[in-house]
GROMACS .gro file of C-alpha atoms in nm:
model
  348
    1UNK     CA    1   0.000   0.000   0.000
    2UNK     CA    2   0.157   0.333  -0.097
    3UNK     CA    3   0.254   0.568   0.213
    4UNK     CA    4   0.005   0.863   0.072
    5UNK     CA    5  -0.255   0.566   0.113
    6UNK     CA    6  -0.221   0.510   0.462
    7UNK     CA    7  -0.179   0.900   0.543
    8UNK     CA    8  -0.517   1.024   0.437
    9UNK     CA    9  -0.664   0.674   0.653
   10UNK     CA   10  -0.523   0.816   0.948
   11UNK     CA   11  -0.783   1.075   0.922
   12UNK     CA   12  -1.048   0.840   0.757
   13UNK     CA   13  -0.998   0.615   1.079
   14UNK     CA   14  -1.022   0.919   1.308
   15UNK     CA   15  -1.323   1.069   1.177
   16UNK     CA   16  -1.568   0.763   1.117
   17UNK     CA   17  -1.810   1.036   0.949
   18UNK     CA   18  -1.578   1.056   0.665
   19UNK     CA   19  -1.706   0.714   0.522
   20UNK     CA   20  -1.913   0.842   0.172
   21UNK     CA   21  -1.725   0.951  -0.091
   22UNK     CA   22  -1.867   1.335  -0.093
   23UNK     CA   23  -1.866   1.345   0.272
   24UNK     CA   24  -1.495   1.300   0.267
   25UNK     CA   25  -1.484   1.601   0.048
   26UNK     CA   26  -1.582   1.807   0.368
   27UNK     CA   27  -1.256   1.741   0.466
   28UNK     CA   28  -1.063   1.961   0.262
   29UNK     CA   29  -1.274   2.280   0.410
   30UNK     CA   30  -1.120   2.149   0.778
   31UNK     CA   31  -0.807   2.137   0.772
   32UNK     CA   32  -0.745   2.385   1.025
   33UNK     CA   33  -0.926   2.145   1.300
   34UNK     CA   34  -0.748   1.850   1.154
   35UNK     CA   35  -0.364   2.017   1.194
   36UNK     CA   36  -0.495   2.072   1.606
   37UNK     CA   37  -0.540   1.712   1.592
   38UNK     CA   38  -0.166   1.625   1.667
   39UNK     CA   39  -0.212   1.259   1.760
   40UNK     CA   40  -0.264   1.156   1.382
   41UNK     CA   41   0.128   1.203   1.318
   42UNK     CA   42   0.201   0.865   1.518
   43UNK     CA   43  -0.016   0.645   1.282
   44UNK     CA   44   0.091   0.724   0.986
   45UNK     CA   45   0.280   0.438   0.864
   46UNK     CA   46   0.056   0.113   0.980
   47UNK     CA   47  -0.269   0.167   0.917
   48UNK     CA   48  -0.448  -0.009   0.602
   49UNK     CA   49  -0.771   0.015   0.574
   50UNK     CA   50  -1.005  -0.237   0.409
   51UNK     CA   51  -1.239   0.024   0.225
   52UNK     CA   52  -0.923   0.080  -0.049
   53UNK     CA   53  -0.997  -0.160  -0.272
   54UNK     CA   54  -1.006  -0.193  -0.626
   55UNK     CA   55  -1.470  -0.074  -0.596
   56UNK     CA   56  -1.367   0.141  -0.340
   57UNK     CA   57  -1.390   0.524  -0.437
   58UNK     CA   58  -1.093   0.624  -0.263
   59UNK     CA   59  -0.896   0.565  -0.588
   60UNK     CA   60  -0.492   0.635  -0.610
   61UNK     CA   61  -0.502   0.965  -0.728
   62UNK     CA   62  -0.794   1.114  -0.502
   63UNK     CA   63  -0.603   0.940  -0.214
   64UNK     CA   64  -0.266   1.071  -0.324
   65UNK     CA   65  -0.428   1.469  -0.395
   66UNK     CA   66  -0.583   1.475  -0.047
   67UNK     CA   67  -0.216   1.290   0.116
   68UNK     CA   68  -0.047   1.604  -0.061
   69UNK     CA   69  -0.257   1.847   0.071
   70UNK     CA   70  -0.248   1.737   0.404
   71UNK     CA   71   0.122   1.677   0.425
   72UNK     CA   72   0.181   2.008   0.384
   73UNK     CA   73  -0.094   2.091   0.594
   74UNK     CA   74  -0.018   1.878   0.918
   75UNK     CA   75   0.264   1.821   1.105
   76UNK     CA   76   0.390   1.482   1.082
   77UNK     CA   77   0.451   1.235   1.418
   78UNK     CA   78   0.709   1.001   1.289
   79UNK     CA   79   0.811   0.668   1.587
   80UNK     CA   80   1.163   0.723   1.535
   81UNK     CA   81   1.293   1.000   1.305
   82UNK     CA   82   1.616   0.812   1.252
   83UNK     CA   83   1.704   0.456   1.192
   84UNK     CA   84   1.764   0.281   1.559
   85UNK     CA   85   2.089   0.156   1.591
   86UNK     CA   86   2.134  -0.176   1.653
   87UNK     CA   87   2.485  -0.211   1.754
   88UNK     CA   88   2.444   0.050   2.013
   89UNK     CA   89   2.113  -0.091   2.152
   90UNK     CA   90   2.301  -0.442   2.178
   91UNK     CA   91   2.598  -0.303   2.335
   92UNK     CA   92   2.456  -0.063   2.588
   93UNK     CA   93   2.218  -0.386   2.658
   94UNK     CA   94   2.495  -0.621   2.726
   95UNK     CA   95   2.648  -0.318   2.937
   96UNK     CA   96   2.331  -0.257   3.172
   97UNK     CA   97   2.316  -0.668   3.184
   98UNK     CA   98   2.709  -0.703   3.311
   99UNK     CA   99   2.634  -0.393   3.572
  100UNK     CA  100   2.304  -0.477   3.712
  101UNK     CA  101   2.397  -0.857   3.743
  102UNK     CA  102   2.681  -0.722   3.952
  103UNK     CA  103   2.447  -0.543   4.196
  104UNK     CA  104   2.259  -0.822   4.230
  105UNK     CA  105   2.581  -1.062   4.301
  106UNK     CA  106   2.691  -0.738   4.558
  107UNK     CA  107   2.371  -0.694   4.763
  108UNK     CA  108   2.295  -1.107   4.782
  109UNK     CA  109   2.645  -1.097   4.894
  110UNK     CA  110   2.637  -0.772   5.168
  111UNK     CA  111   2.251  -0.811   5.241
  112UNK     CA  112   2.166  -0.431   5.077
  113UNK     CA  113   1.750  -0.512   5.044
  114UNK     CA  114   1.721  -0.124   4.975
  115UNK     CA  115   1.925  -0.178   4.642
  116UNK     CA  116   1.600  -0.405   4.510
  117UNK     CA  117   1.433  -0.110   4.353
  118UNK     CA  118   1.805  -0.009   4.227
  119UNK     CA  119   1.801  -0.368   4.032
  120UNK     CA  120   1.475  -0.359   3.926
  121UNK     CA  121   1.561  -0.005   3.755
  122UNK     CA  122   1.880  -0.211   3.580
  123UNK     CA  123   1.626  -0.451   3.434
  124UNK     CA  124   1.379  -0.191   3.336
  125UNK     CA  125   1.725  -0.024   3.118
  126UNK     CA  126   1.839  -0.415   2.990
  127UNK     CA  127   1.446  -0.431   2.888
  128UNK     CA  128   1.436  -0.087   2.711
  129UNK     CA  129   1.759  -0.170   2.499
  130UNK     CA  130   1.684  -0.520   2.437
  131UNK     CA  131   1.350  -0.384   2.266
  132UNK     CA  132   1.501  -0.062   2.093
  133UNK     CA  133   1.730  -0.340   1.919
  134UNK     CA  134   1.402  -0.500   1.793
  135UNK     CA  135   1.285  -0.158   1.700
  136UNK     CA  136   1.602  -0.142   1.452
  137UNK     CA  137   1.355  -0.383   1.236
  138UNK     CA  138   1.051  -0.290   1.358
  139UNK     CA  139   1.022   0.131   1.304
  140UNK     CA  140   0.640   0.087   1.234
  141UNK     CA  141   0.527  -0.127   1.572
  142UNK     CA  142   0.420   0.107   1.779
  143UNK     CA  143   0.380  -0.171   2.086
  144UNK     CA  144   0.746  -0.171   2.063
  145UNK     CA  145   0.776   0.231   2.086
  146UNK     CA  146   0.565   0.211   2.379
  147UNK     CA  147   0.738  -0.045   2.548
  148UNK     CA  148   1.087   0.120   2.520
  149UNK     CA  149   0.990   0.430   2.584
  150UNK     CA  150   0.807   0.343   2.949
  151UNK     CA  151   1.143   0.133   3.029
  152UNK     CA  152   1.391   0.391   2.973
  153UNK     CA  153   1.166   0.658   3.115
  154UNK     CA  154   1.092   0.513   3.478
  155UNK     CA  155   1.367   0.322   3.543
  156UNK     CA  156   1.586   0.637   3.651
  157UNK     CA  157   1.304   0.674   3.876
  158UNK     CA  158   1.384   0.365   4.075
  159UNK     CA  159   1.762   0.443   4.057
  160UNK     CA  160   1.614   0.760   4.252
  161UNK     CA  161   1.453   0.537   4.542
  162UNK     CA  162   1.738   0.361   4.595
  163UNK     CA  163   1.969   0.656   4.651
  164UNK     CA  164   1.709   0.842   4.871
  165UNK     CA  165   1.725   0.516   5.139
  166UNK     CA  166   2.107   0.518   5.107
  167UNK     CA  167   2.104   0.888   5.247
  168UNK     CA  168   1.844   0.787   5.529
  169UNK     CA  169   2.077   0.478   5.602
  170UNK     CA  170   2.382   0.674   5.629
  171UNK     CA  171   2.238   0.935   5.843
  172UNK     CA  172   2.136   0.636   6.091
  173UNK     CA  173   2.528   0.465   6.064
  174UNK     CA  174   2.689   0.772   6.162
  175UNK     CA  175   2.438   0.874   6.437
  176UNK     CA  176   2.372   1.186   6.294
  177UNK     CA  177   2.012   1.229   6.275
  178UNK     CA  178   2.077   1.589   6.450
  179UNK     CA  179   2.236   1.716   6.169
  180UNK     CA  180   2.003   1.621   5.879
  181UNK     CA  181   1.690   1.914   5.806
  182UNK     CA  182   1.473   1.613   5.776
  183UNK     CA  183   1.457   1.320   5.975
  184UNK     CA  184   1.567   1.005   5.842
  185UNK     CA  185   1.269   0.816   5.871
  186UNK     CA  186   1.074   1.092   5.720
  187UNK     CA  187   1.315   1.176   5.488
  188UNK     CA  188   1.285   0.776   5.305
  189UNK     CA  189   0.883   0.849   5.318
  190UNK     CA  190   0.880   1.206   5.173
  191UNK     CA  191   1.105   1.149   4.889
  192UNK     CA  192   1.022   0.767   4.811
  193UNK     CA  193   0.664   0.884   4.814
  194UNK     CA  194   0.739   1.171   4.567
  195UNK     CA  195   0.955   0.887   4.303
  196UNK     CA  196   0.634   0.659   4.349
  197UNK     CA  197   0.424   0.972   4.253
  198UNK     CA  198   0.683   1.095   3.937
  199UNK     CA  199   0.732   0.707   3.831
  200UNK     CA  200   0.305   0.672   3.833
  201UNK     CA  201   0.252   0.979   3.608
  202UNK     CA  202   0.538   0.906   3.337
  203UNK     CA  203   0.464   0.562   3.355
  204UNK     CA  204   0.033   0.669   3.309
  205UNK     CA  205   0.227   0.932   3.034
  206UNK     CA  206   0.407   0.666   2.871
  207UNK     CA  207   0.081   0.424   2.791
  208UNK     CA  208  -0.146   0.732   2.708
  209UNK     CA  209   0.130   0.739   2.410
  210UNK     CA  210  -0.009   0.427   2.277
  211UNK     CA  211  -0.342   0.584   2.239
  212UNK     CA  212  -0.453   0.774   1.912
  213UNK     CA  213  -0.632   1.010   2.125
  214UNK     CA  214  -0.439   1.086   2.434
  215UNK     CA  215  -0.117   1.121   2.286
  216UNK     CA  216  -0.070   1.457   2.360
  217UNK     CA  217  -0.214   1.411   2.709
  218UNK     CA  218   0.028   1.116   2.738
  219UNK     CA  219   0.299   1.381   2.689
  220UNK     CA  220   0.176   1.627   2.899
  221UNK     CA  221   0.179   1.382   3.156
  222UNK     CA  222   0.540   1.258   3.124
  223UNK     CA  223   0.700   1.593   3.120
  224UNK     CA  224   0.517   1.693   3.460
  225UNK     CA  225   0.605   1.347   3.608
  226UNK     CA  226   0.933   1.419   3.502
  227UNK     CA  227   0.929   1.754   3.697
  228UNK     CA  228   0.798   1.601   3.985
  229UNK     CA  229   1.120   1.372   3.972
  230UNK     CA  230   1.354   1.698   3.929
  231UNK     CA  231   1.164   1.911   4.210
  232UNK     CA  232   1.199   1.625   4.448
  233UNK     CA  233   1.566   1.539   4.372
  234UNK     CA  234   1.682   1.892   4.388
  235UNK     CA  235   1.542   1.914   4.727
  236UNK     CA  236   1.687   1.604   4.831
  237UNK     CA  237   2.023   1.730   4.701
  238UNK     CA  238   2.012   2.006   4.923
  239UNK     CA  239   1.897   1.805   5.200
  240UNK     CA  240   2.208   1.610   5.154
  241UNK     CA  241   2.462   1.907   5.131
  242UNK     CA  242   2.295   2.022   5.464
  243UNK     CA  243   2.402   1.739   5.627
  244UNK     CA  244   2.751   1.664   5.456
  245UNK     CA  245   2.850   2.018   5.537
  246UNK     CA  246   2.695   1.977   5.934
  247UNK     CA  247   2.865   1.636   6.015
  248UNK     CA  248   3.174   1.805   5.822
  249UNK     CA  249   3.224   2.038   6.089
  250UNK     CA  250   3.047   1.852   6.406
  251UNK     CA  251   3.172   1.489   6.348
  252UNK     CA  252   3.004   1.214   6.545
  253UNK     CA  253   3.246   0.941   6.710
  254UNK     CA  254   3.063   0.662   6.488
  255UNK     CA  255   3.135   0.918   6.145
  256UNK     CA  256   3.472   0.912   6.260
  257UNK     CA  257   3.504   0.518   6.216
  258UNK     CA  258   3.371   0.516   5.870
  259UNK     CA  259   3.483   0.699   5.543
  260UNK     CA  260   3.130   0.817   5.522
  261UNK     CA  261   3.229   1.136   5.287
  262UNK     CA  262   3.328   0.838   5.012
  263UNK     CA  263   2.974   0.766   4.971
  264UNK     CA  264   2.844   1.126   5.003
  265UNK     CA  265   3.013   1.187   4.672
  266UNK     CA  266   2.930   0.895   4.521
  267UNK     CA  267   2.553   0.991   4.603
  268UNK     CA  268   2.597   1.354   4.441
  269UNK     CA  269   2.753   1.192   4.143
  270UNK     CA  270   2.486   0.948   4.068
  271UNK     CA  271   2.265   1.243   4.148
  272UNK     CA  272   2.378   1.500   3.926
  273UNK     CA  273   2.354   1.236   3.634
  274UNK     CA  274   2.003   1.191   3.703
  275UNK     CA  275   1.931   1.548   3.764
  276UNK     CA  276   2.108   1.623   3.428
  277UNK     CA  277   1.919   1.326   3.235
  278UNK     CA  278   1.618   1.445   3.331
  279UNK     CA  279   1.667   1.790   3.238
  280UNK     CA  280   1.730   1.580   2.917
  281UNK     CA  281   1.400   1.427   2.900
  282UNK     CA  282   1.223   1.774   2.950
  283UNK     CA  283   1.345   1.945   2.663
  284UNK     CA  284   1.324   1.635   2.464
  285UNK     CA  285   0.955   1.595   2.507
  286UNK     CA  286   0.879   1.955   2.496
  287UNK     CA  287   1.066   2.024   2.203
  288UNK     CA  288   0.792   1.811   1.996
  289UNK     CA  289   0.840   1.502   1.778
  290UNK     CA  290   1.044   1.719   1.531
  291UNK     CA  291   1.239   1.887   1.772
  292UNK     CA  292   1.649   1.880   1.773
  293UNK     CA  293   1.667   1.635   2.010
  294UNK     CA  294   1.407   1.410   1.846
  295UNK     CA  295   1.571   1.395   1.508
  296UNK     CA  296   1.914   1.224   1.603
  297UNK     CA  297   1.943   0.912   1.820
  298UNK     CA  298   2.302   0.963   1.953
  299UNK     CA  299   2.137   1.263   2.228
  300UNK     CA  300   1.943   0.922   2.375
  301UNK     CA  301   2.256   0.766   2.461
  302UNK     CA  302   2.457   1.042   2.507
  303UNK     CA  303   2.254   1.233   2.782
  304UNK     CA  304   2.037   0.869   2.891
  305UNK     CA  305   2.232   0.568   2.838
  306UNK     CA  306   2.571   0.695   2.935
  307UNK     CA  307   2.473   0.863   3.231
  308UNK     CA  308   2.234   0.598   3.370
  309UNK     CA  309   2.489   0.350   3.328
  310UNK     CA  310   2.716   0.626   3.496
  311UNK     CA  311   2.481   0.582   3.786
  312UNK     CA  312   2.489   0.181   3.808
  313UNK     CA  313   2.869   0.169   3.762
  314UNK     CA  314   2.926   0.415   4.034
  315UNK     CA  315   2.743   0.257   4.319
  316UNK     CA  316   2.960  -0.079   4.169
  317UNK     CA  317   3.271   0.067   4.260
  318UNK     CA  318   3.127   0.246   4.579
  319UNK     CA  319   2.870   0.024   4.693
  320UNK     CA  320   2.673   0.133   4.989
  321UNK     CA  321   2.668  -0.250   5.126
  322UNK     CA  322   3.022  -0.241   5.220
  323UNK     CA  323   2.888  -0.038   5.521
  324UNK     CA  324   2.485  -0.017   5.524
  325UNK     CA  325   2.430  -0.367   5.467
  326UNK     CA  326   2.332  -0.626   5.659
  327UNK     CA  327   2.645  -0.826   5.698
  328UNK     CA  328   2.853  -0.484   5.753
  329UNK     CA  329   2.588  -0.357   6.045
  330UNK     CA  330   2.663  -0.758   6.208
  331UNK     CA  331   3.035  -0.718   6.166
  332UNK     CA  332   3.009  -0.380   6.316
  333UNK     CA  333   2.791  -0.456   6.623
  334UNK     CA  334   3.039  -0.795   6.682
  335UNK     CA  335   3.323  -0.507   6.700
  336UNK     CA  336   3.128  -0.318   6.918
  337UNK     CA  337   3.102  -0.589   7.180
  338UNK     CA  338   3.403  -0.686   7.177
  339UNK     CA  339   3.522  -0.311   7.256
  340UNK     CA  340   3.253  -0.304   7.506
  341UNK     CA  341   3.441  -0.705   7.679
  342UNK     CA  342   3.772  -0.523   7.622
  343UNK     CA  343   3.674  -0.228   7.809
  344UNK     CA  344   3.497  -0.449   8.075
  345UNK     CA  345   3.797  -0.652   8.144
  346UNK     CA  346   4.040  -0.342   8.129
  347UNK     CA  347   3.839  -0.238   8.449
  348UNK     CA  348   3.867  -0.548   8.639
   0.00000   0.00000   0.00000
């Protein structure tokens, strides 16, 4: 079926009205209302339509006149507006698999239960990747589109969680709930409760895509879901430099036995990188489907793939197990008591 075909039964399919052959004619005095009606863009190249056949009166060249006229008229929604790479969707694939595998190897290993939602976000990237490569010969499915696009977009999200309980945690190990602005118990509730809220909407966003008639709703929704995630993490940034710089220059005796300011950083690093993705992810959706950002796919990996993987990597090398796990919280309560015997018997 020829691509002019299936643009004018985009429209055809939209407006059920437009069935008769004169009625269709109507259409030409809309197209005003019809160029609002941004959702059409996104179905342009999978739709056939069983009404153009060889008695229909939607012949070639009527079809093909009123395809002209609207392609200049309407603005067009293409899935991808580049060829998705294969190669880099297998490699950054393999990449998220070897990293996120790791966490799970660290925190079975050191007992680091607040990590899950970290893991799960790992998967959610692996997932995304593993169906962008499928996308490579797939442009058309738009089940595909969806599906990537949720993955990629939510699983920073749960990165996010992850890191918020590692800040309560370490607050707790170094007995330093007095210099935090927000208690740690609160502060795991207010900011996990604000990533549930952000993940909800761009996830709600994300399906609303799939929809021929929420599509701009759908996008609406995942750039305010996405400020939701900024507005929360740029408090919880601050909340965190609050409390570096107070234990900084009123150390507690159990900050002093730990190299807390280690994981600090590695907190604002994997921080930043989601700050700056998201900022990413703004200006990528609000720049429209033919925005700058839209029209090359090497800005997805570049200010996404990278820097998520950035993320994963760094709490590898710096993982917060090695003191707010399990296993280190038993080793350090065994040295504990056996300061506390020492101490005992040094009196006697």
């Amino acid at each position: 079926m020829l691509w002019a075909q299936q643009k004018i039964l985009v429209v055809i399919s939209k407006y059920d009205q437009f069935v008769q052959y004169d009625t269709l004619l109507s259409v030409l005095t809309g197209v005003r209302k019809l160029r609002e009606d941004r959702w059409v863009y996104g179905y342009i190249w999978c739709l056939p339509h069983p009404q153009l056949s060889a008695k229909s009166p939607f012949t070639p060249p009527f079809v093909m006149g009123l395809a002209m006229l609207f392609s200049r008229d309407l603005p067009k929604f293409i899935l991808y507006r580049y060829h998705p790479s294969l190669v880099a969707a297998v490699i950054f694939a393999i990449l998220f698999m070897c990293t996120t595998f790791f966490h799970v190897f660290q925190a079975a290993r050191k007992g680091s239960k607040f990590l899950i939602p970290l893991i799960i976000g790992g998967f959610f990237e692996i997932g995304g990747y593993i169906t962008r490569a499928f996308a490579h010969s797939n442009e058309t499915s738009l089940s595909i589109y969806v599906v990537q696009v949720i993955l990629l977009l939510v699983a920073p999200a749960l990165f996010a969680a992850s890191i918020y309980m590692v800040l309560s945690r370490l607050i707790l190990r170094t007995e330093g709930e007095s210099m935090a602005p927000i208690r740690a118990k609160w502060l795991t509730k207010i900011f996990v409760c604000g990533d549930v809220l952000s993940f909800f909407v761009q996830s709600a966003g994300g399906s609303m895509v799939s929809k021929a008639s929420s599509i701009t709703a759908g996008k609406h929704l995942i750039v305010v879901g996405l400020f939701l995630q900024i507005i929360f993490f740029g408090i919880f940034l601050v909340t965190s430099l609050i409390f570096d710089r107070r234990l900084r220059r009123t150390p507690t005796p159990a900050s002093m036995s730990i190299n807390w300011q280690k994981y600090m950083l590695t907190l604002y690093f994997s921080g930043v990188l989601i700050l700056v993705r998201s900022l990413f992810r703004v200006a990528e959706f609000t720049g429209g489907n033919a925005g700058p950002l839209m029209t090359s796919e090497v800005w997805l990996y570049v200010f996404d793939a990278v820097l998520m993987l950035g993320v994963l990597v760094s709490l590898n090398v710096v993982h917060p197990g090695d003191i707010l796990g399990k296993k280190a919280e038993g080793s350090m309560m065994a040295l504990s008591e056996m300061d506390t015997s020492t101490e005992a018997f040094g009196r006697k």
